[in-house]
Tab-separated table of C-alpha atoms and ligand atoms in Angstrom:
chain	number	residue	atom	x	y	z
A	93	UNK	CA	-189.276	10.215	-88.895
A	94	UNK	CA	-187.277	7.055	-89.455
A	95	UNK	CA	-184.522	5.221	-87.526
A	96	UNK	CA	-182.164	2.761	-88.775
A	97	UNK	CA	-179.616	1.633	-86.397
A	98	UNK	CA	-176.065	1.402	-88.520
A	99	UNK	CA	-174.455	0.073	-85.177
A	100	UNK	CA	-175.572	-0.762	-81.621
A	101	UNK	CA	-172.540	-1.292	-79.841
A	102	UNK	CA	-169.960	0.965	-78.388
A	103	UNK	CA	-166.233	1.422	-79.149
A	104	UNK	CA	-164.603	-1.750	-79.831
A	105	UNK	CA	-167.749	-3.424	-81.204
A	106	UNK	CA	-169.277	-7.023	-80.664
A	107	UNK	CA	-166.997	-8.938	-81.134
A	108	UNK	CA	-164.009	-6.621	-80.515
A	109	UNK	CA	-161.178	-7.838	-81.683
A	110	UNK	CA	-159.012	-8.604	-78.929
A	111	UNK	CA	-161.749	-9.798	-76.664
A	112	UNK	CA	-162.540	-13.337	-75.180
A	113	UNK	CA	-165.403	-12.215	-72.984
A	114	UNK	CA	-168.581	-14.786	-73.315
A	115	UNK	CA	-170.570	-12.109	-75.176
A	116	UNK	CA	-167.899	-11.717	-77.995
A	117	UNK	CA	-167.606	-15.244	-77.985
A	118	UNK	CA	-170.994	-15.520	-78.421
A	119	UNK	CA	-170.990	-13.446	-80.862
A	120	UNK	CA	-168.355	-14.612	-82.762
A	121	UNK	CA	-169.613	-18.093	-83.010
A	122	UNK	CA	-172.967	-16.637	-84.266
A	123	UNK	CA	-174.616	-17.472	-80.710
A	124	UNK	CA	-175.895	-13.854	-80.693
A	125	UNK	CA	-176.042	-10.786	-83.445
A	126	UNK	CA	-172.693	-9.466	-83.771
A	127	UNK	CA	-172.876	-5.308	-83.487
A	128	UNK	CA	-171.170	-2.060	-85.073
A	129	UNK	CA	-169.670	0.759	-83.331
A	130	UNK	CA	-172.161	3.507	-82.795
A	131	UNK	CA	-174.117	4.943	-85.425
A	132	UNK	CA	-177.822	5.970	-85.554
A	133	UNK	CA	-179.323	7.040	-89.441
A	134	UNK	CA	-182.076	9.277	-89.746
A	135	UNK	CA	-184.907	10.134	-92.856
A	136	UNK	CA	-187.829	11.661	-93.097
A	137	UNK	CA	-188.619	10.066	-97.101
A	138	UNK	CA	-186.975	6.775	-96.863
A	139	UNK	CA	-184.599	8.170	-99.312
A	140	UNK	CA	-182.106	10.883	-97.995
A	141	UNK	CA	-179.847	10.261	-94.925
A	142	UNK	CA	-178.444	11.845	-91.991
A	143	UNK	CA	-176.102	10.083	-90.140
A	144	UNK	CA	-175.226	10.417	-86.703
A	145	UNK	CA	-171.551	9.677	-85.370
A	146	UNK	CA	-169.346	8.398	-87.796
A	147	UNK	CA	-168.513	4.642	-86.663
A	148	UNK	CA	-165.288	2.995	-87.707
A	149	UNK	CA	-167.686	0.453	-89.372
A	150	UNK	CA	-169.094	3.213	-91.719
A	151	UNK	CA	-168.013	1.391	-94.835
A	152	UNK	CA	-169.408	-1.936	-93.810
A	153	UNK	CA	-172.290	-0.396	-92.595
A	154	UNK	CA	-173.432	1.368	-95.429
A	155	UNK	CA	-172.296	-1.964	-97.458
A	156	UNK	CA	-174.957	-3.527	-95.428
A	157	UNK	CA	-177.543	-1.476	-96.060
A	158	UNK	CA	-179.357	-0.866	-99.188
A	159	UNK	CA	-180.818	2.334	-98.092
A	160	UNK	CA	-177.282	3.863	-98.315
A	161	UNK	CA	-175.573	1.995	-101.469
A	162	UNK	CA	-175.272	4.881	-104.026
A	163	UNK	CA	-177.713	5.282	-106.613
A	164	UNK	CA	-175.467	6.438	-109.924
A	165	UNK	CA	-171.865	6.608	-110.729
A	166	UNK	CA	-170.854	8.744	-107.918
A	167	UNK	CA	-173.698	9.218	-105.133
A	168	UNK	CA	-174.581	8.535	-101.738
A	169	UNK	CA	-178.141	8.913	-100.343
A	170	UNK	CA	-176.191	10.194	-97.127
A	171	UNK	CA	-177.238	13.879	-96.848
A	172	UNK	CA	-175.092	15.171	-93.470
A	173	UNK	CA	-173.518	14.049	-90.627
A	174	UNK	CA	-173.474	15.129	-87.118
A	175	UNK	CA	-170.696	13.881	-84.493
A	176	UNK	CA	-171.910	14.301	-80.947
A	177	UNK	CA	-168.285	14.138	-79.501
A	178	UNK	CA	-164.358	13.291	-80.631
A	179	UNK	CA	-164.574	9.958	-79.251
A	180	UNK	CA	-162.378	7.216	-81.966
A	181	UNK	CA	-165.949	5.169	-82.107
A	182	UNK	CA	-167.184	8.427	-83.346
A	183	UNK	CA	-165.101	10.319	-85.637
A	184	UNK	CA	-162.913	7.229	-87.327
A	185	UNK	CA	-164.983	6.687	-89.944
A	186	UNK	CA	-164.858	9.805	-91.786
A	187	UNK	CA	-161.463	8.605	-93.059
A	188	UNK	CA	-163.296	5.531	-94.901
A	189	UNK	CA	-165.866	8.478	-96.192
A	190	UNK	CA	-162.769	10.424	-98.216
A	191	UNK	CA	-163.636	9.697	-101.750
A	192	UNK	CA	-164.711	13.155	-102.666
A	193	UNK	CA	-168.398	12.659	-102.799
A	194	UNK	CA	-169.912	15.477	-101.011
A	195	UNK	CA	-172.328	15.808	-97.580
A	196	UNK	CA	-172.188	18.209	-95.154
A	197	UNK	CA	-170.758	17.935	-91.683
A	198	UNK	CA	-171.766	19.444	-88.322
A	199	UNK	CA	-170.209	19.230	-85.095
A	200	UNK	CA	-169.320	22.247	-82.267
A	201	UNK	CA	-166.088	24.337	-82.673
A	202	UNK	CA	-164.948	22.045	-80.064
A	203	UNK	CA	-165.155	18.663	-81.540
A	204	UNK	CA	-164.469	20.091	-84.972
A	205	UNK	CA	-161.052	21.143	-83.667
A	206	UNK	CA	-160.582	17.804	-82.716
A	207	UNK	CA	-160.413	16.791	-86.489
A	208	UNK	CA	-158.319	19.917	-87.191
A	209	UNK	CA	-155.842	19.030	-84.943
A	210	UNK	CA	-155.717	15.719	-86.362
A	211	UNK	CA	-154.271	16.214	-89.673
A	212	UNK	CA	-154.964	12.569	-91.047
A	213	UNK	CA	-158.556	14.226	-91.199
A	214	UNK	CA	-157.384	16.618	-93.564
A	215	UNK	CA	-157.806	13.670	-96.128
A	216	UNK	CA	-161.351	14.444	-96.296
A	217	UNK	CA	-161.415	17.103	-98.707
A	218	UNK	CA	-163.115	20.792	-96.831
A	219	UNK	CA	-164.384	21.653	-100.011
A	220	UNK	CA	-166.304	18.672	-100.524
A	221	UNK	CA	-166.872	17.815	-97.088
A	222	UNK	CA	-168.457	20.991	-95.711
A	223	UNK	CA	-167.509	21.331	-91.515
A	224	UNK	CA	-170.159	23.349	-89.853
A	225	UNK	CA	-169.804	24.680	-86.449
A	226	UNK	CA	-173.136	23.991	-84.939
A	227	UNK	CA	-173.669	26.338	-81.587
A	228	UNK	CA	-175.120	25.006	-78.240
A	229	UNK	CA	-178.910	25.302	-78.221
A	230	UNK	CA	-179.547	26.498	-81.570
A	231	UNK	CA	-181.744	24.915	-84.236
A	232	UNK	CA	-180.226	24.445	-88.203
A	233	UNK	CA	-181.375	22.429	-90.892
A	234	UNK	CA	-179.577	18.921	-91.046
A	235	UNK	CA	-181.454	18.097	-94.032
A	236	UNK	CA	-184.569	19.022	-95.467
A	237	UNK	CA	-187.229	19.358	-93.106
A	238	UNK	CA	-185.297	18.335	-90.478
A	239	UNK	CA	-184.311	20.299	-87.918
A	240	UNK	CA	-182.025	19.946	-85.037
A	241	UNK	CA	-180.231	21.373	-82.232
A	242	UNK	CA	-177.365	19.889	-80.219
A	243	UNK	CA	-177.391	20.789	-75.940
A	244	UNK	CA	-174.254	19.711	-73.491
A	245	UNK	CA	-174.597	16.432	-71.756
A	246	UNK	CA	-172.422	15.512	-68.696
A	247	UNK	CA	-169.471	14.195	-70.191
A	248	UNK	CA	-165.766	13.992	-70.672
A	249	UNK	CA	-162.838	14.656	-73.369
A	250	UNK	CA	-162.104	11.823	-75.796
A	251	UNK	CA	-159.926	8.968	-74.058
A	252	UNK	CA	-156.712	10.032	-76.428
A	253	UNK	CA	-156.876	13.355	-75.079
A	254	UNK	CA	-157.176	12.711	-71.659
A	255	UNK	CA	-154.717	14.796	-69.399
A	256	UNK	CA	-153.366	13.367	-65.655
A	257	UNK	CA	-156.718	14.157	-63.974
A	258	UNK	CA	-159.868	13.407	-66.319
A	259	UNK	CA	-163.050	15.592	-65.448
A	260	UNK	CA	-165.253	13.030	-66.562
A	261	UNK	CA	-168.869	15.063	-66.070
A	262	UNK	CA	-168.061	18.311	-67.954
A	263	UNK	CA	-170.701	20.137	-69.648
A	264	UNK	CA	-169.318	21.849	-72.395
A	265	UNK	CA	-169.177	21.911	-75.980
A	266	UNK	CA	-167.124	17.884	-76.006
A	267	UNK	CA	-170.385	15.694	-75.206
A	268	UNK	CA	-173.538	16.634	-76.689
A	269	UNK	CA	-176.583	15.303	-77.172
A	270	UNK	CA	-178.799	15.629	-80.211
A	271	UNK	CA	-182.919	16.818	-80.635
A	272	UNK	CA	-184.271	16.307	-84.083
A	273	UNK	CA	-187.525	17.946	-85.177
A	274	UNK	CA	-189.526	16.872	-88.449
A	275	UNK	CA	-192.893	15.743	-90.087
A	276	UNK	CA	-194.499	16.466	-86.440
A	277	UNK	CA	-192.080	13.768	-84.276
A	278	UNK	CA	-189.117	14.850	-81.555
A	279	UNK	CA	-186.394	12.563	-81.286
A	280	UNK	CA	-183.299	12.668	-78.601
A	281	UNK	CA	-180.155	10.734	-79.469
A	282	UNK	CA	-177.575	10.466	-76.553
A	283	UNK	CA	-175.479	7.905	-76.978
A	284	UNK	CA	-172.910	9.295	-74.181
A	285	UNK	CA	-173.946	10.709	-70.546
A	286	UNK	CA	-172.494	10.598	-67.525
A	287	UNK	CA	-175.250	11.334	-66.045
A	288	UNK	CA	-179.122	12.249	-65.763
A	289	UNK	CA	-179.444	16.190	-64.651
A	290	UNK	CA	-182.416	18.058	-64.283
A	291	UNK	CA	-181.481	19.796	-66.894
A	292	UNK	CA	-181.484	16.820	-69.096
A	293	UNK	CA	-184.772	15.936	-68.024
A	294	UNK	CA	-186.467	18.999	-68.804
A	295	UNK	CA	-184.427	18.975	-71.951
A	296	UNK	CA	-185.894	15.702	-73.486
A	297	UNK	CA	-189.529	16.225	-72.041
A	298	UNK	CA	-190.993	16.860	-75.467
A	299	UNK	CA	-189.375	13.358	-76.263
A	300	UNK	CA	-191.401	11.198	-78.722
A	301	UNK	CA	-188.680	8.392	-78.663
A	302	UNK	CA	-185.164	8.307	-76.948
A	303	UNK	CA	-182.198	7.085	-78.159
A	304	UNK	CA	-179.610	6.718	-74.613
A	305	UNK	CA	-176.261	5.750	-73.636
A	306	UNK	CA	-176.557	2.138	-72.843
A	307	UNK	CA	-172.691	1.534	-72.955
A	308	UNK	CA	-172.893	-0.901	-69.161
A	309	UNK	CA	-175.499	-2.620	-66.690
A	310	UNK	CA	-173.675	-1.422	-64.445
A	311	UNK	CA	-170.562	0.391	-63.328
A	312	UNK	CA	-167.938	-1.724	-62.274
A	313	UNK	CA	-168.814	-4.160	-64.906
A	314	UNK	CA	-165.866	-4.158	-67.155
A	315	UNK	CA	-164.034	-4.700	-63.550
A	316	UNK	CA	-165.689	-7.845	-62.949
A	317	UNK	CA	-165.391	-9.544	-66.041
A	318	UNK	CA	-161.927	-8.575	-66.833
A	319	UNK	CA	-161.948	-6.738	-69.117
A	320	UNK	CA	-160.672	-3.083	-67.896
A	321	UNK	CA	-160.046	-1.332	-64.865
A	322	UNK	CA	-161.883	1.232	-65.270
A	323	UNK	CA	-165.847	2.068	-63.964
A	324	UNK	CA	-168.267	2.988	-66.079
A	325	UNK	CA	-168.379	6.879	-63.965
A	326	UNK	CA	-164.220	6.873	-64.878
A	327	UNK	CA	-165.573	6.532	-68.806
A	328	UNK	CA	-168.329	8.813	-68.614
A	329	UNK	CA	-170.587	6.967	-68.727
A	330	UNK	CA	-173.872	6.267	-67.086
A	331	UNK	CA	-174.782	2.512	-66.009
A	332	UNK	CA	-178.443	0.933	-67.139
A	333	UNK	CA	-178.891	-0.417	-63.412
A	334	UNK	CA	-179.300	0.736	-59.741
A	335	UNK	CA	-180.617	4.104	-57.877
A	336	UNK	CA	-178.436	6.454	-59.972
A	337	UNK	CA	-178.789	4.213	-63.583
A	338	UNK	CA	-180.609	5.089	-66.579
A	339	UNK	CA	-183.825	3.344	-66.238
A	340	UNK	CA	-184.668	4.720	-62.870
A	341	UNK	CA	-183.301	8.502	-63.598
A	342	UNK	CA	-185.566	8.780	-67.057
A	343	UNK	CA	-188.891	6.524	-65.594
A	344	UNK	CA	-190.816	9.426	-65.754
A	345	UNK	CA	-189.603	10.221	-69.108
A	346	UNK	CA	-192.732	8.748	-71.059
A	347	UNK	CA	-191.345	8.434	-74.874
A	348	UNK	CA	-190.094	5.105	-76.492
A	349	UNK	CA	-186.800	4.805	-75.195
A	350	UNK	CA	-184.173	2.230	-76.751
A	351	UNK	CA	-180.464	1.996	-75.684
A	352	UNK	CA	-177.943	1.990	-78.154
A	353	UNK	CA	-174.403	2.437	-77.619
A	354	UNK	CA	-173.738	-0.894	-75.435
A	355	UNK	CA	-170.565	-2.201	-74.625
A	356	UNK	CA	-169.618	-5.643	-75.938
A	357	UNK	CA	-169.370	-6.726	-71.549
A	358	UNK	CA	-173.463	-5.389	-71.245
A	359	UNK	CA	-175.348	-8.838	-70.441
A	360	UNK	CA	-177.929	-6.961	-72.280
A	361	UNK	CA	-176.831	-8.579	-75.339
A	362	UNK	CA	-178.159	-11.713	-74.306
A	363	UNK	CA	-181.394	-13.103	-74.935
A	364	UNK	CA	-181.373	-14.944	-72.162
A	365	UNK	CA	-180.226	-12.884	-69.665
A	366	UNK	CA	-182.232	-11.470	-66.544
A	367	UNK	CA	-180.416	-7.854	-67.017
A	368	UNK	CA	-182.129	-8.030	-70.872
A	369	UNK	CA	-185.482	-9.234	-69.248
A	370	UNK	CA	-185.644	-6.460	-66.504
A	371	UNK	CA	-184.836	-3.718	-69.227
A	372	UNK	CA	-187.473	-4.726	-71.768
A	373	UNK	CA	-189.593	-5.043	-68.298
A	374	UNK	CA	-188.665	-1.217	-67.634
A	375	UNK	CA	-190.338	-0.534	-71.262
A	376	UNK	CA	-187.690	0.481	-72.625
A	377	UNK	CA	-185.977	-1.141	-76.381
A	378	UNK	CA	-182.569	-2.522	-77.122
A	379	UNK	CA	-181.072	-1.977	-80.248
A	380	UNK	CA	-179.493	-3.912	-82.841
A	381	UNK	CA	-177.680	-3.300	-86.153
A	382	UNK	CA	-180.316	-2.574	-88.835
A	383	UNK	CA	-183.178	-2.216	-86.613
A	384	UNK	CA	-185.621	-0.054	-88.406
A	385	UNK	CA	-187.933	2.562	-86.360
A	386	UNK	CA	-190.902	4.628	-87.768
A	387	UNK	CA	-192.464	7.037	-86.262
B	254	LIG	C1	-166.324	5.565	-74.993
B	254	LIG	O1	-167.486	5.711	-75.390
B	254	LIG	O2	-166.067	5.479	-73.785
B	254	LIG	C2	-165.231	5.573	-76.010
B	254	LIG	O3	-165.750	5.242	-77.257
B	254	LIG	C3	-164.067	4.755	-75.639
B	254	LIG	C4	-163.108	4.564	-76.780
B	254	LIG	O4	-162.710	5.536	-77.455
B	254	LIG	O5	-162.745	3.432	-77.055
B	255	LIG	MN1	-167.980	5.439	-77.378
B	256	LIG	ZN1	-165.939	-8.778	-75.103
């Protein structure tokens, strides 16, 4: 099974545009790798794609990347695409994917009536663009020989359909994460949780390599620097650090395990950073655009 990250970063990017913060000024003086909104691609040959979460960066993405530029007149080597919820950083860049060249979507009824209610979506022809319902907990074939089956994570609705009160560790149909199966390697790609259940855990247990929701070190980050007022718990999502973080919830969870997803504010980002050092410490893998994993 093979990786290529399309974009590390979560929604707004690195830099985002309207931010100052010293990571996206870092990275827009070329200090440190700028990053794409989240996208993870998938093969088993080399040669046809799955792509997971449709990043507002799609276009430049795939411009970036020889594995996807098209291969005759009309053509992409992109098979399918899943969408793992109806968050913007998500679901944007099917409108830059519109030009009538076929692949087949899949998402639940949940996040596919997200697009339908959305009628700019209706620009990407249905008859061309296939949208599959995919059910909780049951396997299909994303493309050949690979198989995969999409199970709730603790999450929330996407931030422009939040009501008055946000429930921000639902477990529903609106956050899910993904298990892919093929040429004898399991895969988990999760690049939203609010947080590590038991159930999650026995979930990924088969896990040969983890992709997980690195969006902040920790939660009151954006806070601190800034940047927002919200926590990381508010934006469902989990933090890298502390007690109830990532790295200490999954240490028994003995795959590879990368974070992808990370927020332009994540000290992560750079190289020189003690919060990088104790994370590749923990074992675990940052990613970056166009890093390239083989299993
Ligand atoms: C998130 O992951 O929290 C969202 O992508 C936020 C957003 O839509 O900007
Ligand atoms: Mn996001
Ligand atoms: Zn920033």
């Amino acid at each position: 099974m093979k990786f290529l990250v399309l974009g590390a970063a979560a929604g707004g990017g690195l830099p985002q545009w309207n931010c100052g913060c010293a990571n996206c000024n870092l990275a827009r003086a070329g200090d440190i790798p700028a990053a794409g909104q989240s996208s993870l691609a998938v093969s088993l040959d080399g040669q046809r794609w799955s792509i997971l979460n449709a990043s507002p960066d799609v276009r430049q993405q795939m411009q970036d990347r020889a594995s996807f530029h098209p291969r005759s007149l009309r053509d992409t080597p992109m098979q399918s695409m899943l969408l793992t919820n109806g968050d913007i950083d998500h679901i944007a860049g099917l409108l830059s994917l519109r030009e009538q060249t076929p692949f087949a979507l899949y998402a639940t009824s949940e996040i596919l009536g997200v697009l339908a209610e959305n009628r700019i979506f209706d620009a990407v022809s249905r008859e061309k663009v296939s949208r599959n319902a995919i059910t909780l907990d049951a396997e299909f074939g994303l493309q050949d020989g690979l198989t995969a089956r999409v199970f709730p994570v603790p999450g929330k609705v996407p931030l422009f359909m939040e009501g008055v009160t946000v429930q921000t560790d639902l477990v529903g149909e609106q956050t899910v994460g993904v298990r892919l199966s093929g040429g004898g390697k399991v895969a988990y790609y999760i690049p939203g949780c609010a947080e590590v259940t038991p159930d999650l855990l026995t979930q990924i247990s088969d896990a040969d390599i983890l992709f997980f929701d690195g969006t902040l070190w920790d939660d009151e980050e954006m806070i601190r620097e800034g940047t927002g007022v919200k926590t990381g718990r508010r934006m469902g999502h989990i933090s890298i650090s502390g007690s109830d973080g990532s790295i200490a919830k999954l240490e028994a969870v003995k795959a590879q395990k990368v974070f992808i997803h990370i927020n332009n504010t994540n000290p992560i980002w750079r190289p020189d950073s003690e919060e990088r050092a104790f994370v590749l410490a923990s074992g675990w893998g940052i990613s970056h655009d166009g890093m390239e994993i083989s299993l």
